[in-house]
Coordinates of C-alpha atoms in Angstrom, one line a residue:
X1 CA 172.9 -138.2 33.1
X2 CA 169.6 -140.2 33.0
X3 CA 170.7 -141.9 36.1
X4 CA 171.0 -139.6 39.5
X5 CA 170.0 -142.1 42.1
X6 CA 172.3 -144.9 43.7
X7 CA 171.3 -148.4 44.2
X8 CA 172.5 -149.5 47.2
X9 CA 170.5 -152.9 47.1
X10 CA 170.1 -154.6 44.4
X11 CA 167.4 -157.4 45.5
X12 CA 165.2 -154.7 47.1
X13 CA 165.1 -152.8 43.5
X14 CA 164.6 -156.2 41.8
X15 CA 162.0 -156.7 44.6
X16 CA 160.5 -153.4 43.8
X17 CA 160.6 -153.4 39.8
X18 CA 159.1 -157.3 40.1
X19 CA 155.8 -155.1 42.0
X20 CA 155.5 -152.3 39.2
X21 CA 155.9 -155.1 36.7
X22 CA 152.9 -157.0 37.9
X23 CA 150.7 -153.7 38.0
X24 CA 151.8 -152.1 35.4
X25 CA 155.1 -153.2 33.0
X26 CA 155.3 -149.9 31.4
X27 CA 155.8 -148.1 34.8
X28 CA 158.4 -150.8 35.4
X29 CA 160.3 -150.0 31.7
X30 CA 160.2 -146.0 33.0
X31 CA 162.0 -146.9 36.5
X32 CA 164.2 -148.9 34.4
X33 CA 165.5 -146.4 32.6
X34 CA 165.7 -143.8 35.0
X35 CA 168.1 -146.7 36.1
X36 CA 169.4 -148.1 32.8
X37 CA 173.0 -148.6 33.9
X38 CA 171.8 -151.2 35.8
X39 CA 171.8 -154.7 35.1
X40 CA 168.4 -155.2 37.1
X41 CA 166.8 -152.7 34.8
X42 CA 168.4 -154.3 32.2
X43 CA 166.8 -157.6 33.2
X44 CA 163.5 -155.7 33.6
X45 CA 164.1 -154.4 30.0
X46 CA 163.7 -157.8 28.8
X47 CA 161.0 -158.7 30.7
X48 CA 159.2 -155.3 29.4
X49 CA 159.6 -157.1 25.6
X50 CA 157.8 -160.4 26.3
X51 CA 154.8 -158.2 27.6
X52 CA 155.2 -156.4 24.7
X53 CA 155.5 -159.2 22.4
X54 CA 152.6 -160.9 24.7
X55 CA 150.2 -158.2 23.9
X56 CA 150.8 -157.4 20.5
X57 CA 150.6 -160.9 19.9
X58 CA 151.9 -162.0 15.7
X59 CA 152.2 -159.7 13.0
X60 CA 154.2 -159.5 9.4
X61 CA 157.0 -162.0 9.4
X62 CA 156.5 -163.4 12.8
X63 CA 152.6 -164.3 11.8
X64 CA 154.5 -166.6 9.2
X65 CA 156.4 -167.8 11.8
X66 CA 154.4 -168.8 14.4
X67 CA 151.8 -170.7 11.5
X68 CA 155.1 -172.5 10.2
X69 CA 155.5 -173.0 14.9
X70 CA 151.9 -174.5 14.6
X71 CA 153.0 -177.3 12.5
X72 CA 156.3 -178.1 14.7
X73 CA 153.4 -179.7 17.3
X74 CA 154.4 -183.8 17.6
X75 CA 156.7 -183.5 15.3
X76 CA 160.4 -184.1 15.8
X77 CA 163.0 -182.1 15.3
X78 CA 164.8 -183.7 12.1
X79 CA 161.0 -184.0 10.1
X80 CA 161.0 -180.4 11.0
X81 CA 164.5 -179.7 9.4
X82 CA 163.8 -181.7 6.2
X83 CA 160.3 -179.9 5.8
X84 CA 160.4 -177.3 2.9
X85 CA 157.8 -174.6 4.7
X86 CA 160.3 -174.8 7.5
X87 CA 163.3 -173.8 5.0
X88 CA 161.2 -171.4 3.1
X89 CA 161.2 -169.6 5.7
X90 CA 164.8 -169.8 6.7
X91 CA 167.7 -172.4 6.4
X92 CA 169.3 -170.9 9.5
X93 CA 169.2 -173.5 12.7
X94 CA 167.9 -170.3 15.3
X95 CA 164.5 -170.5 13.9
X96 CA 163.9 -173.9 13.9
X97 CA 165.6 -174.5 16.8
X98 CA 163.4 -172.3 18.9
X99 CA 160.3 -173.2 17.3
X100 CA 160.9 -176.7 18.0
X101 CA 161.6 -175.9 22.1
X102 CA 158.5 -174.0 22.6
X103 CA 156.7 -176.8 20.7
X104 CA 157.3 -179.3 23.4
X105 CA 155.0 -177.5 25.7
X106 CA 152.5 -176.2 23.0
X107 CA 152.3 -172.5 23.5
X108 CA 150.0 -170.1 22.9
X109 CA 150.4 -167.5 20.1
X110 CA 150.6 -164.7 22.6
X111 CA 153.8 -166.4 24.5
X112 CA 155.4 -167.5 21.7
X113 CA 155.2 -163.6 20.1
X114 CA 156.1 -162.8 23.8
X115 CA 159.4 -165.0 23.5
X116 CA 160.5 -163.9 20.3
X117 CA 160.8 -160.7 21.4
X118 CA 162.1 -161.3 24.6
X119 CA 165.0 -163.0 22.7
X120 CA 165.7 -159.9 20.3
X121 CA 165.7 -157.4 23.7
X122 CA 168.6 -159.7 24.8
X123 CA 170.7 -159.9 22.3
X124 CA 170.3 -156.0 21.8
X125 CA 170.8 -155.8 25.8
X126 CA 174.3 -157.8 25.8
X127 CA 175.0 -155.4 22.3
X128 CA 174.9 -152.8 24.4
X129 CA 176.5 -154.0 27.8
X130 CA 179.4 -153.8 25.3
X131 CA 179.9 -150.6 26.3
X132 CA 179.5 -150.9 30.0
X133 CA 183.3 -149.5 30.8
X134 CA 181.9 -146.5 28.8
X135 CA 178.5 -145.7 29.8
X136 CA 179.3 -146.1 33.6
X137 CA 181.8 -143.1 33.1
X138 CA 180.5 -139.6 33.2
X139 CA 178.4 -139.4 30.4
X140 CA 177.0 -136.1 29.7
X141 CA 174.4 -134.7 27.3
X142 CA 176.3 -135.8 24.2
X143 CA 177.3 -139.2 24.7
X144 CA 173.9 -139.7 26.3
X145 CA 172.3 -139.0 23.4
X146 CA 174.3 -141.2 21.4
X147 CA 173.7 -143.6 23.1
X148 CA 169.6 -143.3 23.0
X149 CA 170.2 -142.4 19.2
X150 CA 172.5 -145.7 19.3
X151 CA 169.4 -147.8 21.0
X152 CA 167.3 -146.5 18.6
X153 CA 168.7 -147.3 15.2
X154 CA 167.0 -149.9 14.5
X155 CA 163.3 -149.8 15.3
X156 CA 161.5 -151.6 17.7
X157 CA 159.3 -153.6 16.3
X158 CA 161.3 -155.6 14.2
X159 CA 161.6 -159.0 16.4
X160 CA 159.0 -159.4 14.2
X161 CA 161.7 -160.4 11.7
X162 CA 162.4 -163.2 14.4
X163 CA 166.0 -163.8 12.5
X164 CA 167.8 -161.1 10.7
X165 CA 168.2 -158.3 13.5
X166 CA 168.8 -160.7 16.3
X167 CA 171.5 -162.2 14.4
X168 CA 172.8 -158.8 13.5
X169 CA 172.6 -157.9 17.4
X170 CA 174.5 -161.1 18.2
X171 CA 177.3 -160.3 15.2
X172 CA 177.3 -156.2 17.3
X173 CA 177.4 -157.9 20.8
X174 CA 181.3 -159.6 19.7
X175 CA 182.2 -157.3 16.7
X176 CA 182.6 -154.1 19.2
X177 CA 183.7 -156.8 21.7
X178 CA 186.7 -157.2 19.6
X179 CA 187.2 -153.8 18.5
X180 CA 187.4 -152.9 22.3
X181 CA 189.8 -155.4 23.4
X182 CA 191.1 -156.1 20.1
X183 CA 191.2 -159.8 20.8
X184 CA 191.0 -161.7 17.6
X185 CA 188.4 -164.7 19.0
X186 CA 185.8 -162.1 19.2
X187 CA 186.2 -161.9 15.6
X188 CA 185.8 -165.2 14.6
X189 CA 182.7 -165.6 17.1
X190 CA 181.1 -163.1 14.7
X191 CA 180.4 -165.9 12.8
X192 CA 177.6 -167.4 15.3
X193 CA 175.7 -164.4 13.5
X194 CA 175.2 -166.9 10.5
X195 CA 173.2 -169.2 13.0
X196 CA 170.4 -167.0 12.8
X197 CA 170.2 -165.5 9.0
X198 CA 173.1 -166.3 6.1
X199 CA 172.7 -162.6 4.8
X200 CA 174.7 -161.8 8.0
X201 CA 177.7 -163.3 5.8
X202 CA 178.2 -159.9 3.9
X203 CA 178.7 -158.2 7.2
X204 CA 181.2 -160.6 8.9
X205 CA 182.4 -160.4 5.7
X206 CA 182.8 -157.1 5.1
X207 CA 184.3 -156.8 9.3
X208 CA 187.1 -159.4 7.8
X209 CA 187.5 -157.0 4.4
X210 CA 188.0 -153.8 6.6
X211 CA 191.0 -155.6 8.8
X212 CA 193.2 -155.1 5.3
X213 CA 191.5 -151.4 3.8
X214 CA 191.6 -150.1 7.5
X215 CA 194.5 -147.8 6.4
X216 CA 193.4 -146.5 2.5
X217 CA 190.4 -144.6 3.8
X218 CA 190.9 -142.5 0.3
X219 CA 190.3 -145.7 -1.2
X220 CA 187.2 -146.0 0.8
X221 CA 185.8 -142.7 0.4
X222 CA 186.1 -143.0 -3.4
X223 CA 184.0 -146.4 -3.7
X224 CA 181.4 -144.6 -1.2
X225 CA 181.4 -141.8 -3.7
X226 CA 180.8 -144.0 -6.7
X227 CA 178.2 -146.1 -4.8
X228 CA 176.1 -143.2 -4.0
X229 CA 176.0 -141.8 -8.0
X230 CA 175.7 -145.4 -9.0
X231 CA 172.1 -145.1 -7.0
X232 CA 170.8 -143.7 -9.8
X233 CA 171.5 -146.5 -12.3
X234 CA 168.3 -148.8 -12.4
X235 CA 170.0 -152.3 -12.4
X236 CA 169.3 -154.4 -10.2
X237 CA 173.0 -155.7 -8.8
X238 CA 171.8 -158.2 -6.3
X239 CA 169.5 -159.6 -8.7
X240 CA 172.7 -160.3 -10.5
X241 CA 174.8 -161.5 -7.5
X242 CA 171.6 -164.1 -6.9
X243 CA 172.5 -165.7 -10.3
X244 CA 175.6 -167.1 -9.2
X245 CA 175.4 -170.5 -7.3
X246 CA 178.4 -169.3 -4.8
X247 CA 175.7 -166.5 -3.7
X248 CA 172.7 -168.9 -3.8
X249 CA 172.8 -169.8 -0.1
X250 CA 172.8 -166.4 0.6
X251 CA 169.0 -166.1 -0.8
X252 CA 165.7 -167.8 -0.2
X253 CA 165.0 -170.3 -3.2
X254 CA 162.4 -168.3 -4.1
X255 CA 164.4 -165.0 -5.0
X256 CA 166.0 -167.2 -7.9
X257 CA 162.4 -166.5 -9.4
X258 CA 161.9 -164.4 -12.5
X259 CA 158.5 -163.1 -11.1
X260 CA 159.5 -162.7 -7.6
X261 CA 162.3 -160.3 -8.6
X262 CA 160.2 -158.9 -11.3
X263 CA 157.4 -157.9 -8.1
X264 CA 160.7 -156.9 -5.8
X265 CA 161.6 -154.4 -8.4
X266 CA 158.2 -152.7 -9.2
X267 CA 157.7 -152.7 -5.1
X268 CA 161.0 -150.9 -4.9
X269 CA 160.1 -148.5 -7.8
X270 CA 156.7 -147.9 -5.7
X271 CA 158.6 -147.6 -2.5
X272 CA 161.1 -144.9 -3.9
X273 CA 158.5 -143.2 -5.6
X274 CA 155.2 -143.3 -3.6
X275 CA 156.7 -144.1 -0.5
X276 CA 157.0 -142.1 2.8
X277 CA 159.6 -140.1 2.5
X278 CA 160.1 -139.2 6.4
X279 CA 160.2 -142.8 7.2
X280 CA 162.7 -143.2 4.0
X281 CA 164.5 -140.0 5.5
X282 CA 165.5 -141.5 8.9
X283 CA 168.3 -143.6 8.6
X284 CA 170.2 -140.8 5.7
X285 CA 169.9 -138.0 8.1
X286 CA 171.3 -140.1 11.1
X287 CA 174.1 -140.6 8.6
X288 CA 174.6 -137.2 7.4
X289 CA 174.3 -136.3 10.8
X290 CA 177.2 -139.0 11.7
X291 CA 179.8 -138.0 9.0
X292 CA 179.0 -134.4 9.9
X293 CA 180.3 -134.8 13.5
X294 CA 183.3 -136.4 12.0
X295 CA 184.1 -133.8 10.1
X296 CA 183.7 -131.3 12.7
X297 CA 186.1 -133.3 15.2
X298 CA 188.5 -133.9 12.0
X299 CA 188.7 -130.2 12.3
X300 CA 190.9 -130.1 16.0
X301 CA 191.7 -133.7 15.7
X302 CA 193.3 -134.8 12.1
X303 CA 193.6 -138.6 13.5
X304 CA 190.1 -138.5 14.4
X305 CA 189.7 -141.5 12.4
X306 CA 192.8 -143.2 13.1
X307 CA 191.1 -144.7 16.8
X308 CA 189.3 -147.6 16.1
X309 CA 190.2 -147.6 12.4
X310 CA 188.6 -150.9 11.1
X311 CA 185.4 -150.4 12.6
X312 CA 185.1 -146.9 10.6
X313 CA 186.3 -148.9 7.4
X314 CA 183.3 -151.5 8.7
X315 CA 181.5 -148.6 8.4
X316 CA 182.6 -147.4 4.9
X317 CA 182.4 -150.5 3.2
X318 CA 179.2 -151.2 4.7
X319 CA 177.4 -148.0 3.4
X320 CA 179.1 -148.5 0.0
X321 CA 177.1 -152.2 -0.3
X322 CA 174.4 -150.6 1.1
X323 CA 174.3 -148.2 -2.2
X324 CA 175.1 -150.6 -4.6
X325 CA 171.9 -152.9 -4.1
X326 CA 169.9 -149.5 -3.7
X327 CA 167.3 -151.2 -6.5
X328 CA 166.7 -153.8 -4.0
X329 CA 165.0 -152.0 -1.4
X330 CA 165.5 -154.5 1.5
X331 CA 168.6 -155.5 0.9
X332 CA 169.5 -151.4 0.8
X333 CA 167.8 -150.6 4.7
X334 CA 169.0 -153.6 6.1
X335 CA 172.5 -152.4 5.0
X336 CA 172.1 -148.8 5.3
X337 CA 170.8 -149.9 8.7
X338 CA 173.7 -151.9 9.4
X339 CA 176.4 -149.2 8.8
X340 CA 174.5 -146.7 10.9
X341 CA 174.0 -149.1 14.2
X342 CA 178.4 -149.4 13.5
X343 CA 178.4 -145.5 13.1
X344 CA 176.8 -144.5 16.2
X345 CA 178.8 -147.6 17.9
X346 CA 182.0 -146.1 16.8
X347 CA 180.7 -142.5 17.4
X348 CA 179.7 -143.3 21.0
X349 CA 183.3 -145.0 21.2
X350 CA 185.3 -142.1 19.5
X351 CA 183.3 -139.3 21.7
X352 CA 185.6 -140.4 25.1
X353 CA 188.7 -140.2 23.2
X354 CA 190.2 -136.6 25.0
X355 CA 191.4 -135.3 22.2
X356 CA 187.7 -134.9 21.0
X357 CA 186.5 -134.3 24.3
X358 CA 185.9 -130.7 23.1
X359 CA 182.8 -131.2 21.5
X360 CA 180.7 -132.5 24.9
X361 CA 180.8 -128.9 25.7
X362 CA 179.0 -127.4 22.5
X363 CA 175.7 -126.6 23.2
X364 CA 174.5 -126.3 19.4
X365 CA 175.8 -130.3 18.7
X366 CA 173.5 -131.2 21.9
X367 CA 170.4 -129.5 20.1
X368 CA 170.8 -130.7 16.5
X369 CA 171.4 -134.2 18.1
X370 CA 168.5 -134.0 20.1
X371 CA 166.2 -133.2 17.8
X372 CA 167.4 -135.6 15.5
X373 CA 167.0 -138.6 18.5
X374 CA 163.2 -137.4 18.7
X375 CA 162.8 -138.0 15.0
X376 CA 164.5 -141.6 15.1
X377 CA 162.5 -142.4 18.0
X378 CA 159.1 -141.1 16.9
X379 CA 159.0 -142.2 13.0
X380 CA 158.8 -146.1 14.1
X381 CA 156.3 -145.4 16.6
X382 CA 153.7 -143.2 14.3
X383 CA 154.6 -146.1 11.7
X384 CA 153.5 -148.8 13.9
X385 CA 150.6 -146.4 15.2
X386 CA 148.4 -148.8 14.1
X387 CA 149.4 -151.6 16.4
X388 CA 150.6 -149.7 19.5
X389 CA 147.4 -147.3 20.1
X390 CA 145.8 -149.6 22.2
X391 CA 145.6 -147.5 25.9
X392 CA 145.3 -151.2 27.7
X393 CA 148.8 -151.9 25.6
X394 CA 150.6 -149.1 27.8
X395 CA 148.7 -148.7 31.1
X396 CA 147.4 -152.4 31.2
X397 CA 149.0 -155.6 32.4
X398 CA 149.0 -159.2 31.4
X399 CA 145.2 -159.1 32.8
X400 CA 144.1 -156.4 30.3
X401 CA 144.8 -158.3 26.9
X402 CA 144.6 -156.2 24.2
X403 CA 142.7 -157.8 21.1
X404 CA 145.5 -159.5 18.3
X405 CA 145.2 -157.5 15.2
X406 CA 147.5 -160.0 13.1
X407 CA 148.7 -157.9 11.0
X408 CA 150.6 -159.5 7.5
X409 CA 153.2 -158.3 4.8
X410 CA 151.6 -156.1 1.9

C-alpha cells in the first residue's frame, strides 16, 4: 500500500537516506516510510529515535534516570548494583546495565536521552519484523491500517519509561514469534522480558495461563464481564496483592508505603474524575473497536477465534487484570495497553486468514478504522505538544539543538 516503489539497491538507498539524515532526519523518517518494508528504513527508523531522543533531551522518568546515570561516573558496576537509588529506581539488570556502559565514556545528557530511545525503536522494530511474512504480502487498505493502528498503540514518547515498554516490546518481539511458528522456546524466551521490569511477570504469566483456558472462551468472557462491573467497586486490589511477600518483588519498596498508596489512590480518583477524558478514551475505543471487528467476522466465520486461539485468550485474560486493578491507574493503562498491542497483533494476524478475507473489501470498516488511527496517532502528540512544538525539532538537524525543557513527573 504505503510502499509503490522497488528498491533495486540497497547500499545506494542506505547511501541516500544516510544524506537526508544529515540534513534533515525527519525528511529521512518520511522516505522511510514511504519504504517501511524495508530493513534499511527500518534501520533509518532507529536512527530517527536517537535524534529524537537527542533533541528532546530527559524528561519524566528518564530525567530520574539519567541523574541516577550521573552518579554511575567512576564507579563500578557491583557499587552500582548494591546502591539503593540505583534499585529505587528499578531492580531489573537492563537499567543498570546500560547506565553503567554509557558511563565508561561519560556521556552527555543529550546522547544518553538519544540512546535510550534508540534502544526502545529497536525492540519495537524487531516486534514488528515479527510479522514480516505478513506485511510483505499484499496488504491493502485494511491490514495497512492495522498495522499503523498496531505501531501506534503505545505512544511514542514513552522510552521515557526507559524499562517497562521496552521490556514489553522484547516479551511482543518472541510472544507472536511463538504464536507464529508455534515453537515452544519462543515461549520460554518471553522470560528475557523480566530483565528489563518484573511487572512483565503478570504478562508472561498470563501467556503461560492462556496455553490451558485457550479452549473455555465462555469462561473467559464471563471473568471479562465481571472485571468490567467490578470497575466500579473502589478497592484497591493491587494494593492488596502488594501486601503479600510472594508479590513484593513485583513492586518498588516504596509502594509497600501507607502514604504512597494513600497519594496513588487520590491521583487515581483525580485522574478518573478531572482527567482528560479523550486521552482516557483512546485505548477503550481501540478496544471496542477490536472486539467489534470480531464480532463482525464471527458473523461469516464462527471459528473466527479458533486461529491463533491462545493469543486471543492472552488477550482476554489480559483485559480482565487490566479491570481488576482499575483503582490503580497505572497499573490499569499499562495493562489495558498491554491487551490492545496483543489485539491488534492478533487482528493484523487473523485479517489474512481467507475465510475472513471478506472484510478487506468493505469500504465502511476502512473509514471507521481510519478515523480511529488518526485519533490514536494525534492524542499523544497534542499530549506531548508541549515538548514537540519546537519547528528546529522537525525541520532541524543535530546542528539546530533545540533548548532541553526537562520536564518531571507531577
Amino acid at each position: 500500500m504505503i510502499q509503490k516503489i522497488r528498491i533495486t539497491n540497497n547500499g545506494s538507498y542506505a547511501l541516500m537516506l544516510a544524506i537526508l539524515y544529515a540534513i534533515s532526519p525527519i525528511l529521512s523518517l518520511c522516505v522511510a516510510l514511504m519504504m517501511y518494508k524495508n530493513w534499511v528504513s527500518q534501520t533509518f527508523f532507529i536512527l530517527f529515535a536517537f535524534y529524537f531522543g537527542f533533541q528532546l533531551g530527559p524528561n519524566l522518568d528518564l530525567m530520574q534516570h539519567y541523574h541516577n546515570y550521573l552518579d554511575f561516573f567512576g564507579k563500578s558496576f557491583f557499587d552500582r548494583y548494591s546502591d539503593f537509588a540505583t534499585l529505587y529506581l528499578g531492580k531489573e539488570p537492563f537499567h543498570i546495565v546500560f547506565k553503567y556502559i554509557l558511563s565508561r565514556v561519560e556521556l552527555s545528557s543529550r546522547v544518553f536521552c538519544g540512546c535510550a530511545a534508540a534502544i526502545y525503536a529497536t525492540t519495537f522494530i524487531y516486534f514488528i519484523r515479527q510479522f514480516k511474512d505478513f506485511y510483505t504480502q499484499k496488504m491493502g487498505w485494511l491490514r495497512t491500517l492495522v498495522l499503523l493502528t498496531l505501531a501506534v498503540t503505545v505512544e511514542f514518547y514513552w522510552y521515557f519509561g526507559l524499562r517497562f515498554w521496552t521490556g514489553g516490546f522484547v516479551f511482543m518481539i518472541f510472544y507472536c514469534k511463538y504464536i507464529i511458528t508455534t515453537q515452544k522456546k519462543y515461549l520460554f524466551l518471553t522470560l528475557t522480558a523480566l530483565l528489563f521490569h518484573f511487572a512483565l511477570f503478570a504478562v508472561i504469566a498470563v501467556a503461560i495461563l492462556a496455553e490451558f483456558l485457550k479452549n473455555y472462551k465462555l469462561l473467559l468472557y464471563i471473568i471479562v464481564g465481571v472485571s468490567t462491573l467490578y470497575r466500579e467497586v473502589e478497592w484497591n486490589l493491587i494494593n492488596f496483592l502488594s501486601s503479600f511477600s510472594i508479590f513484593r518483588t513485583l513492586f518498588k519498596s516504596s509502594y509497600q508505603s501507607s502514604s504512597v498508596q494513600r497519594a496513588i489512590a487520590n491521583r487515581a480518583k483525580e485522574y478518573y474524575e478531572n482527567g482528560n477524558i479523550v486521552y482516557q478514551s483512546r485505548i477503550p475505543l481501540l478496544m471496542i473497536f477490536f472486539f467489534s471487528i470480531i464480532i463482525l467476522l464471527w458473523t461469516k466465520n464462527k471459528n473466527v477465534t479458533k486461529s491463533y486461539p491462545k493469543m486471543y485468550a492472552c488477550i482476554l485474560i489480559l483485559l480482565a487484570i487490566a479491570n481488576f486493578g482499575h483503582a490503580d491507574f497505572v497499573f490499569y493503562e499499562r495493562y489495558l495497553k498491554f491487551s490492545c498491542l496483543l489485539s491488534y497483533s492478533y487482528l493484523f494476524l487473523i485479517l489474512f486468514d481467507k475465510a475472513n478475507d471478506w472484510i478487506n473489501h468493505t469500504i465502511f470498516t476502512k473509514l471507521v478504522l481510519a478515523g480511529i488511527f488518526l485519533i490514536a496517532f494525534s492524542i499523544p502528540l497534542y499530549q506531548q505538544r508541549q515538548l514537540i512544538s519546537e519547528m528546529a525539532l522537525w525541520f532541524g538537524n543535530f546542528f539546530t539543538l533545540i533548548p532541553l525543557k526537562e520536564l518531571g513527573n507531577t
